[in-house]
Coordinates of C-alpha atoms in Angstrom, one line a residue:
X5 CA 0.0 0.0 0.0
X6 CA 2.8 2.4 0.8
X7 CA 4.5 1.6 -2.5
X8 CA 1.3 2.2 -4.4
X9 CA 0.8 5.5 -2.5
X10 CA 4.3 6.7 -3.5
X11 CA 3.6 5.7 -7.1
X12 CA 0.2 7.5 -7.0
X13 CA 1.7 10.7 -5.6
X14 CA 4.6 10.6 -8.2
X15 CA 2.2 10.0 -11.1
X16 CA -0.2 12.7 -10.0
X17 CA 2.6 15.2 -9.6
X18 CA 4.2 14.3 -12.9
X19 CA 0.8 14.6 -14.7
X20 CA 0.2 18.0 -13.2
X21 CA 3.6 19.3 -14.3
X22 CA 3.1 17.8 -17.8
X23 CA -0.2 19.5 -18.1
X24 CA 1.3 22.9 -17.1
X25 CA 4.1 22.4 -19.6
X26 CA 1.7 21.4 -22.3
X27 CA -0.5 24.5 -21.6
X28 CA 2.6 26.7 -21.9
X29 CA 3.6 25.1 -25.2
X30 CA 0.1 25.5 -26.6
X31 CA 0.1 29.2 -25.7
X32 CA 3.5 29.6 -27.3
X33 CA 2.4 27.8 -30.5
X34 CA -0.7 30.0 -30.7
X35 CA 1.4 33.1 -30.4
X36 CA 3.5 31.8 -33.3
X37 CA 0.3 31.3 -35.3
X38 CA 0.9 27.5 -35.4
X39 CA -1.6 24.7 -34.9
X40 CA -1.0 23.0 -31.5
X41 CA -0.8 19.2 -31.4
X42 CA -1.2 18.2 -27.7
X43 CA 0.7 15.1 -26.9
X44 CA -1.4 12.1 -26.1
X45 CA -1.2 11.2 -22.4
X46 CA -1.5 7.8 -20.9
X47 CA -4.1 7.6 -18.1
X48 CA -3.0 8.0 -14.5
X49 CA -4.4 4.6 -13.4
X50 CA -2.7 2.9 -16.3
X51 CA 0.7 4.5 -15.4
X52 CA 0.3 3.4 -11.8
X53 CA -0.5 -0.2 -12.9
X54 CA 2.4 -0.3 -15.3
X55 CA 4.9 0.9 -12.6
X56 CA 3.4 -1.3 -9.9
X57 CA 3.5 -4.5 -12.1
X58 CA 7.1 -3.7 -13.2
X59 CA 8.4 -3.0 -9.8
X60 CA 6.6 -6.0 -8.3
X61 CA 8.2 -8.2 -10.9
X62 CA 11.6 -7.5 -9.4
X63 CA 10.6 -7.4 -5.8
X64 CA 12.3 -10.6 -5.0
X65 CA 15.7 -9.3 -6.0
X66 CA 17.4 -7.7 -3.0
X67 CA 16.7 -3.9 -2.8
X68 CA 15.9 -3.7 -6.5
X69 CA 12.2 -2.8 -6.2
X70 CA 13.0 0.4 -4.2
X71 CA 15.7 1.4 -6.7
X72 CA 13.4 0.9 -9.6
X73 CA 10.7 3.0 -8.0
X74 CA 13.2 5.9 -7.4
X75 CA 14.4 5.8 -11.0
X76 CA 10.9 5.7 -12.4
X77 CA 9.8 8.6 -10.1
X78 CA 12.7 10.6 -11.6
X79 CA 11.5 9.8 -15.1
X80 CA 8.0 10.9 -14.3
X81 CA 8.9 14.1 -12.4
X82 CA 12.1 15.2 -14.0
X83 CA 12.1 13.3 -17.3
X84 CA 15.5 11.9 -16.4
X85 CA 16.4 9.3 -18.9
X86 CA 20.1 9.2 -18.4
X87 CA 20.6 6.0 -16.5
X88 CA 23.2 3.7 -15.1
X89 CA 22.8 -0.1 -14.5
X90 CA 25.6 -1.9 -12.7
X91 CA 26.1 -5.3 -11.1
X92 CA 28.4 -8.3 -11.0
X93 CA 29.1 -10.6 -13.9
X94 CA 26.1 -12.6 -15.0
X95 CA 23.8 -10.6 -12.7
X96 CA 21.3 -9.9 -15.5
X97 CA 22.1 -6.2 -15.7
X98 CA 21.8 -6.0 -19.5
X99 CA 18.4 -7.7 -19.5
X100 CA 17.3 -5.3 -16.8
X101 CA 18.5 -2.3 -18.8
X102 CA 16.5 -3.5 -21.8
X103 CA 13.4 -4.0 -19.6
X104 CA 13.9 -0.6 -18.1
X105 CA 14.0 1.1 -21.5
X106 CA 10.9 -0.6 -22.6
X107 CA 8.8 0.3 -19.5
X108 CA 10.0 4.0 -19.7
X109 CA 8.8 4.1 -23.3
X110 CA 5.5 2.6 -22.4
X111 CA 5.0 5.2 -19.7
X112 CA 6.0 8.0 -22.1
X113 CA 3.8 6.4 -24.8
X114 CA 6.7 6.2 -27.3
X115 CA 6.0 3.3 -29.7
X116 CA 8.3 1.6 -32.2
X117 CA 11.6 3.0 -30.9
X118 CA 14.4 0.5 -31.3
X119 CA 17.0 -0.3 -28.7
X120 CA 20.6 -0.3 -29.8
X121 CA 23.4 -1.9 -27.8
X122 CA 27.0 -0.8 -28.3
X123 CA 30.2 -1.8 -26.5
X124 CA 32.3 0.9 -24.8
X125 CA 35.5 -0.5 -26.3
X126 CA 34.0 0.0 -29.8
X127 CA 33.2 3.6 -29.0
X128 CA 36.7 4.2 -27.8
X129 CA 38.1 3.2 -31.2
X130 CA 35.5 5.0 -33.4
X131 CA 33.9 8.3 -34.1
X132 CA 31.2 9.0 -31.4
X133 CA 29.3 11.5 -33.5
X134 CA 29.1 9.0 -36.4
X135 CA 27.8 6.3 -34.2
X136 CA 25.2 8.5 -32.6
X137 CA 24.1 9.6 -36.1
X138 CA 23.8 6.0 -37.3
X139 CA 21.7 5.2 -34.2
X140 CA 19.4 8.2 -34.6
X141 CA 15.9 7.6 -33.3
X142 CA 17.1 4.6 -31.1
X143 CA 17.5 4.4 -27.4
X144 CA 21.1 3.4 -26.5
X145 CA 22.6 1.0 -24.0
X146 CA 26.4 1.2 -23.7
X147 CA 27.8 -2.0 -22.4
X148 CA 31.2 -2.0 -20.7
X149 CA 30.7 1.7 -20.2
X150 CA 33.3 1.8 -17.5
X151 CA 36.0 1.3 -20.2
X152 CA 35.1 4.6 -21.9
X153 CA 38.1 6.9 -22.0
X154 CA 37.7 10.5 -20.8
X155 CA 37.7 12.0 -24.4
X156 CA 35.0 9.6 -25.6
X157 CA 33.0 10.0 -22.4
X158 CA 33.0 13.8 -22.8
X159 CA 31.9 13.4 -26.4
X160 CA 29.0 11.1 -25.4
X161 CA 27.9 13.7 -22.8
X162 CA 28.0 16.4 -25.5
X163 CA 25.9 14.3 -27.9
X164 CA 23.5 13.5 -25.1
X165 CA 23.0 17.1 -24.0
X166 CA 22.4 18.2 -27.6
X167 CA 20.0 15.3 -28.3
X168 CA 16.7 16.8 -29.6
X169 CA 14.8 13.5 -29.2
X170 CA 15.6 13.0 -25.5
X171 CA 16.5 9.4 -26.2
X172 CA 17.1 7.0 -23.3
X173 CA 20.8 6.4 -22.7
X174 CA 21.9 3.7 -20.3
X175 CA 25.5 3.1 -19.2
X176 CA 26.0 -0.5 -18.1
X177 CA 29.0 -2.3 -16.5
X178 CA 30.2 -4.2 -13.5
X179 CA 29.8 -2.2 -10.3
X180 CA 33.6 -1.7 -9.6
X181 CA 34.3 -0.6 -13.2
X182 CA 31.4 1.9 -13.2
X183 CA 32.2 3.4 -9.8
X184 CA 35.8 4.0 -11.0
X185 CA 34.5 5.5 -14.2
X186 CA 32.2 7.9 -12.4
X187 CA 35.0 8.8 -10.0
X188 CA 37.1 10.0 -12.9
X189 CA 34.3 11.6 -14.9
X190 CA 32.6 14.4 -13.0
X191 CA 30.3 15.4 -15.8
X192 CA 29.0 11.8 -16.2
X193 CA 28.5 11.6 -12.5
X194 CA 26.3 14.7 -12.5
X195 CA 24.4 13.8 -15.7
X196 CA 23.6 10.1 -15.0
X197 CA 21.6 10.4 -11.8
X198 CA 19.2 7.4 -12.3
X199 CA 21.2 4.4 -11.0
X200 CA 20.5 0.7 -10.3
X201 CA 22.7 -1.7 -8.6
X202 CA 21.8 -5.3 -9.3
X203 CA 22.6 -7.8 -6.6
X204 CA 22.1 -11.3 -7.8
X205 CA 20.1 -13.5 -5.5
X206 CA 21.5 -16.9 -4.6
X207 CA 19.5 -20.0 -5.3
X208 CA 18.9 -20.4 -1.6
X209 CA 17.5 -16.8 -1.4
X210 CA 14.9 -17.7 -4.1
X211 CA 14.2 -21.0 -2.3
X212 CA 13.3 -19.0 0.8
X213 CA 11.0 -16.7 -1.2
X214 CA 9.3 -19.8 -2.7
X215 CA 9.0 -21.4 0.7
X216 CA 7.3 -18.3 2.3
X217 CA 5.0 -18.0 -0.7
X218 CA 4.0 -21.7 -0.3
X219 CA 3.3 -21.2 3.4
X220 CA 1.2 -18.2 2.6
X221 CA -1.0 -20.5 0.5
X222 CA -1.2 -23.0 3.3
X223 CA 1.4 -25.5 2.0
X224 CA 4.7 -26.9 3.2
X225 CA 7.9 -27.9 1.5
X226 CA 9.9 -30.7 3.1
X227 CA 13.6 -31.3 2.8
X228 CA 13.4 -33.3 -0.4
X229 CA 11.1 -30.7 -1.8
X230 CA 13.7 -28.0 -1.0
X231 CA 16.4 -29.9 -2.9
X232 CA 14.0 -30.3 -5.9
X233 CA 13.2 -26.6 -5.6
X234 CA 16.9 -25.7 -5.8
X235 CA 17.1 -27.7 -9.0
X236 CA 14.1 -26.0 -10.5
X237 CA 15.5 -22.5 -9.7
X238 CA 18.9 -23.5 -11.2
X239 CA 17.0 -24.4 -14.4
X240 CA 15.6 -20.9 -14.4
X241 CA 19.1 -19.4 -14.3
X242 CA 20.0 -21.5 -17.3
X243 CA 17.2 -19.6 -19.2
X244 CA 17.6 -16.1 -17.8
X245 CA 20.3 -14.5 -15.7
X246 CA 17.8 -12.2 -13.9
X247 CA 15.0 -14.2 -12.3
X248 CA 11.8 -12.4 -11.2
X249 CA 9.7 -13.2 -8.2
X250 CA 6.8 -14.2 -10.4
X251 CA 8.8 -17.0 -12.0
X252 CA 9.6 -18.5 -8.6
X253 CA 6.0 -18.2 -7.5
X254 CA 4.9 -19.9 -10.7
X255 CA 6.9 -23.0 -9.6
X256 CA 4.9 -23.1 -6.4
X257 CA 1.6 -22.4 -8.2
X258 CA 2.2 -25.3 -10.5
X259 CA 3.1 -27.6 -7.6
X260 CA -0.1 -26.6 -5.8
X261 CA -2.2 -27.4 -8.9
X262 CA -0.5 -30.8 -9.1
X263 CA -1.0 -31.4 -5.4
X264 CA -4.7 -30.6 -5.6
X265 CA -5.3 -32.8 -8.7
X266 CA -3.5 -35.8 -7.2
X267 CA -4.6 -35.2 -3.6
X268 CA -1.0 -35.1 -2.2
X269 CA -2.2 -33.0 0.8
X270 CA -0.4 -29.9 2.1
X271 CA 3.2 -31.1 1.5
X272 CA 4.2 -30.0 -2.0
X273 CA 5.8 -32.4 -4.4
X274 CA 8.3 -30.5 -6.6

């Protein structure tokens, strides 16, 4: 409920500010004898549901739901789409960066915009302006961004600040590399304020989430079931490096259905 209230307050505030900006733009356009074309706005309730569903999806990953909420609040209120996603190797940070870009575009009602991924090492060896021109109209995720040299980083910031389309730009790398990069690049540190640190849950952490979920449904998981649960969660990691709470809960939901159909009782067979 607290989470939904924060989302509600953020959405309402953002919608109010957008309405004021839109009214000012319309007045300016009328003064210039032009025909105003008000931007279509997604409904408040739909925005709230989009954010709630997205944040809840990652609620099982340690501390990530609160970070996501803070980033999306900044998008709503300040239109801040200069973001950083960092985490350890194989923590699923790239997958999260892609998901984040998609949800921001949904909230802003931007359809059909492609997402381009480019490696920081490649940018170091090429012409940044040419790359940004080739990627015109696309949101950009820079992988291994911590490897960017100072000259290239400054050029990226220049391109970003002069971007008329306000594209989403995400810097992504391992936490230690990104922190070192920001330490040596004051401009980037100031510009890229929306930040996410992905801490990968261990299999045992997800097993605990699943166990609590099962107990909330009135079921138990015995020792053999826990071992089987570990194997099922390990299978999930083989498919995706970033697991969501809903995927773990689905394992339990399926086990409950099986238990009911075969009358296994309240001890789940996984």
